[in-house]
Short mmCIF file of N, CA and C and ligand atoms in Angstrom, two decimals:
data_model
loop_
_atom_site.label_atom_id
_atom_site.label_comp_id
_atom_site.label_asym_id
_atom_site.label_seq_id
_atom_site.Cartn_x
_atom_site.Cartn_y
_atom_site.Cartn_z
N UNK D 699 0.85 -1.21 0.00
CA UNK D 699 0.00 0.00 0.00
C UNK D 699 0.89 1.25 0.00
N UNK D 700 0.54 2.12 -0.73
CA UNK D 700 1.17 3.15 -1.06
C UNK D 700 1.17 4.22 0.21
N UNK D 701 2.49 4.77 0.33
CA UNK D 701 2.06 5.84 2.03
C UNK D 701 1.45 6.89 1.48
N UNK D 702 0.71 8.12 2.03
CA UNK D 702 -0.10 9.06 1.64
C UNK D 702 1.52 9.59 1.49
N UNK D 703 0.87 11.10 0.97
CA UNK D 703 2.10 12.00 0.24
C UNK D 703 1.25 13.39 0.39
N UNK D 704 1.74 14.79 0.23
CA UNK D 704 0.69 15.67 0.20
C UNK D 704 -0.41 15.65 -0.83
N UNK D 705 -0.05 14.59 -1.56
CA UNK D 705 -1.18 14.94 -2.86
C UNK D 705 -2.45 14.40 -1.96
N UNK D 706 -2.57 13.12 -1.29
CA UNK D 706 -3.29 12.96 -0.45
C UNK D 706 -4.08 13.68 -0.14
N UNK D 707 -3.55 14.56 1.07
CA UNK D 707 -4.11 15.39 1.43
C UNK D 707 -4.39 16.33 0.57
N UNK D 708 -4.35 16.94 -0.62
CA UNK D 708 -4.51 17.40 -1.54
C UNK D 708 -6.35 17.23 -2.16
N UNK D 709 -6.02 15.94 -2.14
CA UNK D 709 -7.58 14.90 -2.60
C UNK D 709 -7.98 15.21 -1.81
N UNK D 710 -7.92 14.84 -0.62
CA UNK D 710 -8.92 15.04 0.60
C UNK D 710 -9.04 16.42 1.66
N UNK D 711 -8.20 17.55 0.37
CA UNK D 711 -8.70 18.79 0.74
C UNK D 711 -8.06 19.58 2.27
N UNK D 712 -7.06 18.86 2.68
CA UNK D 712 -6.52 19.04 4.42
C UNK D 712 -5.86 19.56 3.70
N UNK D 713 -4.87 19.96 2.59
CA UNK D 713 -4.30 21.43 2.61
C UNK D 713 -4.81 21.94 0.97
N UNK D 714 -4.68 23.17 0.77
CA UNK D 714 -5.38 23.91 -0.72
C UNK D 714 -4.67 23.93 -1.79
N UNK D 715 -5.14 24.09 -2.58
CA UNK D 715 -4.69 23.73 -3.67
C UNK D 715 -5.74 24.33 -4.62
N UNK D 716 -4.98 24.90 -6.20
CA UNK D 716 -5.75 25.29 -7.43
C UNK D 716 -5.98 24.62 -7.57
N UNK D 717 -7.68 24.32 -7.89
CA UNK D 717 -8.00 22.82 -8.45
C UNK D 717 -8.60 23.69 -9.71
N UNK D 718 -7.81 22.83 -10.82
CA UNK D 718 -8.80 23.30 -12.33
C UNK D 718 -9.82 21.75 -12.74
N UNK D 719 -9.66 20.62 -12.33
CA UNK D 719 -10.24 19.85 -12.91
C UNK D 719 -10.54 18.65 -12.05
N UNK D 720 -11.80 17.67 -11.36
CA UNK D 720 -12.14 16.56 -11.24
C UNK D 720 -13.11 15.80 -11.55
N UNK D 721 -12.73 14.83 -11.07
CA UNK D 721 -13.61 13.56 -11.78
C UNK D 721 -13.56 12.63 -10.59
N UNK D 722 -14.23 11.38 -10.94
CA UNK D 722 -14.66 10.34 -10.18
C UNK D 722 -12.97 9.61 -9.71
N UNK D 723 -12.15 9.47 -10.79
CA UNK D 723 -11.10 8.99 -10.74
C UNK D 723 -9.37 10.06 -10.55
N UNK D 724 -9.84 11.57 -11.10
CA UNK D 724 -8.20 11.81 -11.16
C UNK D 724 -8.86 13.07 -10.54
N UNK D 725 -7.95 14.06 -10.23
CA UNK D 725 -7.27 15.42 -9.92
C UNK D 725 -6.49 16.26 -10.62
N UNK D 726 -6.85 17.47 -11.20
CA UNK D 726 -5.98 17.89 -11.84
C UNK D 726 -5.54 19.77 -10.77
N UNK D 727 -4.23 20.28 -10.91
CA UNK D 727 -4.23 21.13 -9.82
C UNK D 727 -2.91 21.93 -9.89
N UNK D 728 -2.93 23.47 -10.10
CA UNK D 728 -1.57 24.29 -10.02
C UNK D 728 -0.60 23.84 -9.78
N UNK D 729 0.47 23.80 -10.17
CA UNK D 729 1.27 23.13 -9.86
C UNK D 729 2.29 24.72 -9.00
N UNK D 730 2.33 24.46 -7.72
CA UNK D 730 2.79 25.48 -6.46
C UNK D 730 4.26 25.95 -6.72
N UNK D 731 5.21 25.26 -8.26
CA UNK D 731 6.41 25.98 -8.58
C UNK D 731 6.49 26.04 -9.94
N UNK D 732 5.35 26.72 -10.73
CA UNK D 732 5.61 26.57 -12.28
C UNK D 732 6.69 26.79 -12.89
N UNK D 733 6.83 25.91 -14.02
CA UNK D 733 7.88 25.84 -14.84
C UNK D 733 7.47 26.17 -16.40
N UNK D 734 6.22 26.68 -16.35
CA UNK D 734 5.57 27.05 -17.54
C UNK D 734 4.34 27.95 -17.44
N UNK D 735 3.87 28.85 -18.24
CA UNK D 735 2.72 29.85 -17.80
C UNK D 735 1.80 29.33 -17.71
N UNK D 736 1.20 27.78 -18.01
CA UNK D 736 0.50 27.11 -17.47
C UNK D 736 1.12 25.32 -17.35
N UNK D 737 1.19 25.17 -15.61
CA UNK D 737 1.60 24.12 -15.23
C UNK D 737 0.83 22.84 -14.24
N UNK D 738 -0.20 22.23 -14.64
CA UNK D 738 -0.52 21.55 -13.67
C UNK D 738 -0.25 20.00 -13.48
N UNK D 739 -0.74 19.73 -12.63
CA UNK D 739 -0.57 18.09 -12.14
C UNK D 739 -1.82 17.39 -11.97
N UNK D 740 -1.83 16.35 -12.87
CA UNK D 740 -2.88 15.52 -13.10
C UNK D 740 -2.70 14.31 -12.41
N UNK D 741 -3.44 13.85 -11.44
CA UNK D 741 -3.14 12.85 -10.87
C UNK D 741 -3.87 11.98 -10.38
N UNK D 742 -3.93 10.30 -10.16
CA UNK D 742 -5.08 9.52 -10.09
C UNK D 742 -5.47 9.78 -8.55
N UNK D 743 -6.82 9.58 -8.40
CA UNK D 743 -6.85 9.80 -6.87
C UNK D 743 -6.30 8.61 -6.04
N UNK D 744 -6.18 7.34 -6.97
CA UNK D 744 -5.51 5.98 -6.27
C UNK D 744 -3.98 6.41 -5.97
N UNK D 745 -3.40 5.68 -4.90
CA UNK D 745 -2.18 6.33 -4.36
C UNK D 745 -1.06 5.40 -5.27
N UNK D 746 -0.90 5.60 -6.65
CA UNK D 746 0.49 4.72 -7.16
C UNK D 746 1.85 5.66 -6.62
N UNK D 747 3.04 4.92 -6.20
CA UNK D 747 4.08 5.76 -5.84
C UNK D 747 4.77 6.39 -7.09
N UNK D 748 4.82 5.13 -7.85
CA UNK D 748 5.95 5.46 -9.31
C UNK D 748 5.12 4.94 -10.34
N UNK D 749 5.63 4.83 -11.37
CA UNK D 749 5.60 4.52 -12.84
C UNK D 749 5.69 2.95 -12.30
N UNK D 750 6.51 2.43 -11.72
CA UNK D 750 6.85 1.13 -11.55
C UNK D 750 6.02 0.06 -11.38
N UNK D 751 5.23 1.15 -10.43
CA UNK D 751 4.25 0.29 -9.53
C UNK D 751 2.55 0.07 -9.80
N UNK D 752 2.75 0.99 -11.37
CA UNK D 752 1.47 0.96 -12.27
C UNK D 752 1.34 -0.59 -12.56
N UNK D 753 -0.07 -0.96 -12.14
CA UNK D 753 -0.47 -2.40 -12.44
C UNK D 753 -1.21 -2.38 -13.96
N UNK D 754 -1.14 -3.31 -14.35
CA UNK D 754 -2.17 -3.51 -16.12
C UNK D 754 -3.38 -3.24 -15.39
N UNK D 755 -4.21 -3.41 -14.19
CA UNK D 755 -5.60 -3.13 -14.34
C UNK D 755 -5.90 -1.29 -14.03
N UNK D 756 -4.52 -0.72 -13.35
CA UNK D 756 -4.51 0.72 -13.84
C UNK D 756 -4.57 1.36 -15.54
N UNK D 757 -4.28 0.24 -16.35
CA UNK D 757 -4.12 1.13 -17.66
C UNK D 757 -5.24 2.08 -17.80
N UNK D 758 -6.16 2.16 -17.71
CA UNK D 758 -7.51 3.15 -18.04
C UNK D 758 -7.41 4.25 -17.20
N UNK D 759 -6.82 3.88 -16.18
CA UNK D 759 -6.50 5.15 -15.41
C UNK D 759 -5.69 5.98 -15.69
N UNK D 760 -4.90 5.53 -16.03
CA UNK D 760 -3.52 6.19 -16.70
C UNK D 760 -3.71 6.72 -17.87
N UNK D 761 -4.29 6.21 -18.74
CA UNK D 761 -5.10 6.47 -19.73
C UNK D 761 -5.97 7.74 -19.34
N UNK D 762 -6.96 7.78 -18.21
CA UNK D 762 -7.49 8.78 -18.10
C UNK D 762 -6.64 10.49 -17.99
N UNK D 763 -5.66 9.90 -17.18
CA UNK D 763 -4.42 10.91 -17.17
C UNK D 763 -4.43 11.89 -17.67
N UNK D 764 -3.76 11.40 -19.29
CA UNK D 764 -4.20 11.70 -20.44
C UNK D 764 -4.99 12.50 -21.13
N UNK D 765 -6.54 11.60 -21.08
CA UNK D 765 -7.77 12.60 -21.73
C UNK D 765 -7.61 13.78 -20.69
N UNK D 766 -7.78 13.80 -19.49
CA UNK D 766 -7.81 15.10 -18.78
C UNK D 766 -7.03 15.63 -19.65
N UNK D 767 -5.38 15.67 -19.66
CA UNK D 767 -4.65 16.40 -19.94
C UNK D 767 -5.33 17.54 -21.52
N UNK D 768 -5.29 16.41 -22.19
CA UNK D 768 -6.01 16.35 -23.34
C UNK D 768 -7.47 18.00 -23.52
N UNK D 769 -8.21 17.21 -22.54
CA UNK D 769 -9.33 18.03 -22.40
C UNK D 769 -9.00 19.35 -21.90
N UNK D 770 -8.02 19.40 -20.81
CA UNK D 770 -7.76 21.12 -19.86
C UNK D 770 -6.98 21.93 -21.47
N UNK D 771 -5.95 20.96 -22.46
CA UNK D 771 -5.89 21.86 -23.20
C UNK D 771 -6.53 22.63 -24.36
N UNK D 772 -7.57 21.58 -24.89
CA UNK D 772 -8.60 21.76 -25.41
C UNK D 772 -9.16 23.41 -24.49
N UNK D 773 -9.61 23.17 -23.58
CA UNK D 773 -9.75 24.50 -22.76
C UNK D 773 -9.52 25.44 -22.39
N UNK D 774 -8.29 25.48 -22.64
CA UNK D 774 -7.06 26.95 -22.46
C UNK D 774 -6.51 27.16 -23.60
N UNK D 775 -6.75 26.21 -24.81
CA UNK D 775 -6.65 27.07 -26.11
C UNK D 775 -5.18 26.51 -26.86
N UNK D 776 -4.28 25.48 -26.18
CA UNK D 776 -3.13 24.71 -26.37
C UNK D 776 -3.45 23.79 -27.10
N UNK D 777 -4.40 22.97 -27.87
CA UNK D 777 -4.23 21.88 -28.49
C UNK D 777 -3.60 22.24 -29.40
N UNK D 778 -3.71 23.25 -30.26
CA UNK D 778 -3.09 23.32 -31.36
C UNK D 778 -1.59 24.24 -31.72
N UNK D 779 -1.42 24.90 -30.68
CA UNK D 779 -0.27 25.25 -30.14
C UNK D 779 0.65 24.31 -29.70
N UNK D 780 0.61 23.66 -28.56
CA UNK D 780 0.95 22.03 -28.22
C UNK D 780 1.19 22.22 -26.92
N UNK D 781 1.88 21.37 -26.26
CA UNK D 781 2.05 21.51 -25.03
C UNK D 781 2.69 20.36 -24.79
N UNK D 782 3.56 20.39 -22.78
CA UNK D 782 4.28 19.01 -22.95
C UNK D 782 3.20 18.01 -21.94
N UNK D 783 3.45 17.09 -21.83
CA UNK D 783 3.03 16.07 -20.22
C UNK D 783 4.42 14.85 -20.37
N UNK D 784 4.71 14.91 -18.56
CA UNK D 784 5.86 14.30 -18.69
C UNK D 784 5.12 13.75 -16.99
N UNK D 785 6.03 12.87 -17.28
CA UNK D 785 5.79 11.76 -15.01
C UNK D 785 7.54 11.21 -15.07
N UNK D 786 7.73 12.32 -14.25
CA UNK D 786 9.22 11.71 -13.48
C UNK D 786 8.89 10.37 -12.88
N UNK D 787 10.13 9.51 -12.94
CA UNK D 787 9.74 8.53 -12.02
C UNK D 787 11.71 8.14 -11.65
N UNK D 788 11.24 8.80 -10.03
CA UNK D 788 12.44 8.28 -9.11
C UNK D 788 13.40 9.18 -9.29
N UNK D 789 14.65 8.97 -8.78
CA UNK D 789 15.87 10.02 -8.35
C UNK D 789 15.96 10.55 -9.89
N UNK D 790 16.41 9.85 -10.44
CA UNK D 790 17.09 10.42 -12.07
C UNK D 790 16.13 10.85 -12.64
N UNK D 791 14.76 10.78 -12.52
CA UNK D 791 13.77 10.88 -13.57
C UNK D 791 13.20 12.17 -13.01
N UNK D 792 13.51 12.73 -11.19
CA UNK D 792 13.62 13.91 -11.16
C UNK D 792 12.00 14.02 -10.19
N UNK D 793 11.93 12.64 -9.63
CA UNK D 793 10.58 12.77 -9.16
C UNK D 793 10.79 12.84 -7.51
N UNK D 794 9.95 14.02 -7.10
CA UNK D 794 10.10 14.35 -5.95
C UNK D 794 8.58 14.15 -4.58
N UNK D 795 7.78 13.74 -5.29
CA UNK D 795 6.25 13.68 -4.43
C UNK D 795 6.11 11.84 -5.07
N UNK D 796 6.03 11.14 -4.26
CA UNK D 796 5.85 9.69 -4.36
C UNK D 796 3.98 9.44 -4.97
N UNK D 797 3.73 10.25 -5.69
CA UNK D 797 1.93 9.75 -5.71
C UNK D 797 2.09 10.22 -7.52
N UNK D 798 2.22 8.93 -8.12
CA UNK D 798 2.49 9.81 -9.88
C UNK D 798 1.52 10.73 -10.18
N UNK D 799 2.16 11.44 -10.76
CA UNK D 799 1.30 12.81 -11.01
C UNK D 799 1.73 13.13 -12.77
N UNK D 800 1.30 13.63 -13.54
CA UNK D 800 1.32 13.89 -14.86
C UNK D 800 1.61 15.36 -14.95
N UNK D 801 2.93 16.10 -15.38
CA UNK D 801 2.95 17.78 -15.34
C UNK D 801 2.51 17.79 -16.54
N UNK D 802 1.63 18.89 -17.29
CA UNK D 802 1.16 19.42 -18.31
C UNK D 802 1.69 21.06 -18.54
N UNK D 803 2.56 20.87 -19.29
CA UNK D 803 3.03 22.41 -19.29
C UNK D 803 2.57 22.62 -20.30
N UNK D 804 2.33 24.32 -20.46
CA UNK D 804 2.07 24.33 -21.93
C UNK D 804 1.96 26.34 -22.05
N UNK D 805 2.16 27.22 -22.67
CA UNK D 805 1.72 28.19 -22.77
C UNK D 805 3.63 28.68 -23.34
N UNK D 806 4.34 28.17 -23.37
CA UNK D 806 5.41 28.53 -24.08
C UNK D 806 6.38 27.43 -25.05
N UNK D 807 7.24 27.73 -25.98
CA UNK D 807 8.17 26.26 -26.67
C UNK D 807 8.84 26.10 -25.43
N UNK D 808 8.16 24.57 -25.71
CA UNK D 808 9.56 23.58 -25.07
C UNK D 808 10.99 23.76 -25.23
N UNK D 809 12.01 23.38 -24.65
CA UNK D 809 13.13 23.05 -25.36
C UNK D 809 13.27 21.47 -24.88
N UNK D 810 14.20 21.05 -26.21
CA UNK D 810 14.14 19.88 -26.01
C UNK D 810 15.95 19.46 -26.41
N UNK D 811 17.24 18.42 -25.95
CA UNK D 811 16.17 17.66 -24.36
C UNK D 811 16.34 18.04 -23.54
N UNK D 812 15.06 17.53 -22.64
CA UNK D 812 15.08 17.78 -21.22
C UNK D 812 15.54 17.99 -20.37
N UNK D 813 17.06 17.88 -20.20
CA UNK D 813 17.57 17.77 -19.09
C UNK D 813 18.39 18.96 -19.04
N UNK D 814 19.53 19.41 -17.90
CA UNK D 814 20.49 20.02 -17.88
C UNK D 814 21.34 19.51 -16.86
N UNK D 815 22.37 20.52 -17.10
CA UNK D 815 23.54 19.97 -15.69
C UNK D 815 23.15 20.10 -14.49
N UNK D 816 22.35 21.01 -14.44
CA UNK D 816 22.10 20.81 -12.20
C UNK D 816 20.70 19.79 -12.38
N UNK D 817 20.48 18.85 -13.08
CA UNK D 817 19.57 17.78 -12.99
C UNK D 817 18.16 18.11 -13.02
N UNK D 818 17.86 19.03 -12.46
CA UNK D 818 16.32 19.32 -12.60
C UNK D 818 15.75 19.07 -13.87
N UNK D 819 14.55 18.49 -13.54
CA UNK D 819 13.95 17.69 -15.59
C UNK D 819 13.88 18.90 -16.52
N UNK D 820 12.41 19.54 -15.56
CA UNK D 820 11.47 20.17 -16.28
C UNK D 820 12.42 21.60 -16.88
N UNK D 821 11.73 22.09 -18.08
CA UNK D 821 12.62 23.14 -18.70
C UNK D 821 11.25 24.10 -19.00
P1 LIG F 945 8.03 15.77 -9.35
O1 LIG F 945 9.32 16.49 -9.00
O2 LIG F 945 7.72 14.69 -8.33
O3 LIG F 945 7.94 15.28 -10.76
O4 LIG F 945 6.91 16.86 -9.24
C1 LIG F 945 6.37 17.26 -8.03
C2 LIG F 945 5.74 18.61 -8.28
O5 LIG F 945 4.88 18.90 -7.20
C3 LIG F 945 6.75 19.75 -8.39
O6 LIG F 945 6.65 20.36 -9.67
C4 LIG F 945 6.35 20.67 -7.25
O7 LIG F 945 6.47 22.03 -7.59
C5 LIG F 945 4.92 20.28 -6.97
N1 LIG F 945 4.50 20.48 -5.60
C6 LIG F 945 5.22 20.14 -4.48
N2 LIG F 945 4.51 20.46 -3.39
C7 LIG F 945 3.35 21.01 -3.82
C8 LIG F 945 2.21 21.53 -3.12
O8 LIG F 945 2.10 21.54 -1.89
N3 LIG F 945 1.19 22.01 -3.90
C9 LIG F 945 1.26 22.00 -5.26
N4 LIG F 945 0.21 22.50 -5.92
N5 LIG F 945 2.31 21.51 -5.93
C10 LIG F 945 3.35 21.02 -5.22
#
């Protein structure tokens, strides 16, 4: 069983948070250090820690991920502009909150790749 994390409490509202988007299954929500003029975190309300620990009967969930992502840009006017979604997973991959979460950046170009020398992913 997965330990709670703030996203947790996040879901269950014990601390605040921008919420732009829910559903029966995910969370979508400001992300509190943007890295883009629009940055949020889409995330299942089930507690997965990593990428790792995604089971095959999560695929639809994960999947749902996705359409959210999909849909908030449809909504802010990015589909056709583009935008990124990325899920760190673990030390190297730059992931720092144990509850996978999906970042959706979008409102400026990417650069691509990802990474740099002081390690931080997101650009
Ligand atoms: P990770 O580094 O795990 O891929 O991403 C975690 C993200 O959660 C970071 O971009 C970080 O800014 C964001 N974050 C950390 N704490 C909070 C918080 O309390 N509220 C919100 N909205 N975002 C947070």
């Amino acid at each position: 069983m997965a330990q709670d994390t703030l996203f947790t409490k996040i879901i269950n509202r014990e601390i605040p948070a921008d919420i732009v988007y829910e559903d029966e299954l995910t969370l979508a929500f400001k992300d509190i250090n943007p890295q883009a003029p629009y940055h949020v975190l889409i995330i299942p309300k089930k507690a997965i820690e990593t990428i790792n620990d995604i089971k095959t009967e999560d695929a639809s969930l994960i999947g749902q991920l996705y359409l959210v992502a999909a849909k908030l840009a449809k909504q802010e006017g990015f589909s056709d502009s583009g935008y990124r979604v990325v899920m760190n997973c673990n030390e190297d991959g730059g992931q720092t909150v144990y509850h996978i979460h999906l970042h959706m950046l979008a409102g400026k170009e990417m650069g691509w790749p990802p990474y740099t020398n002081n390690k931080k992913v997101l650009i």
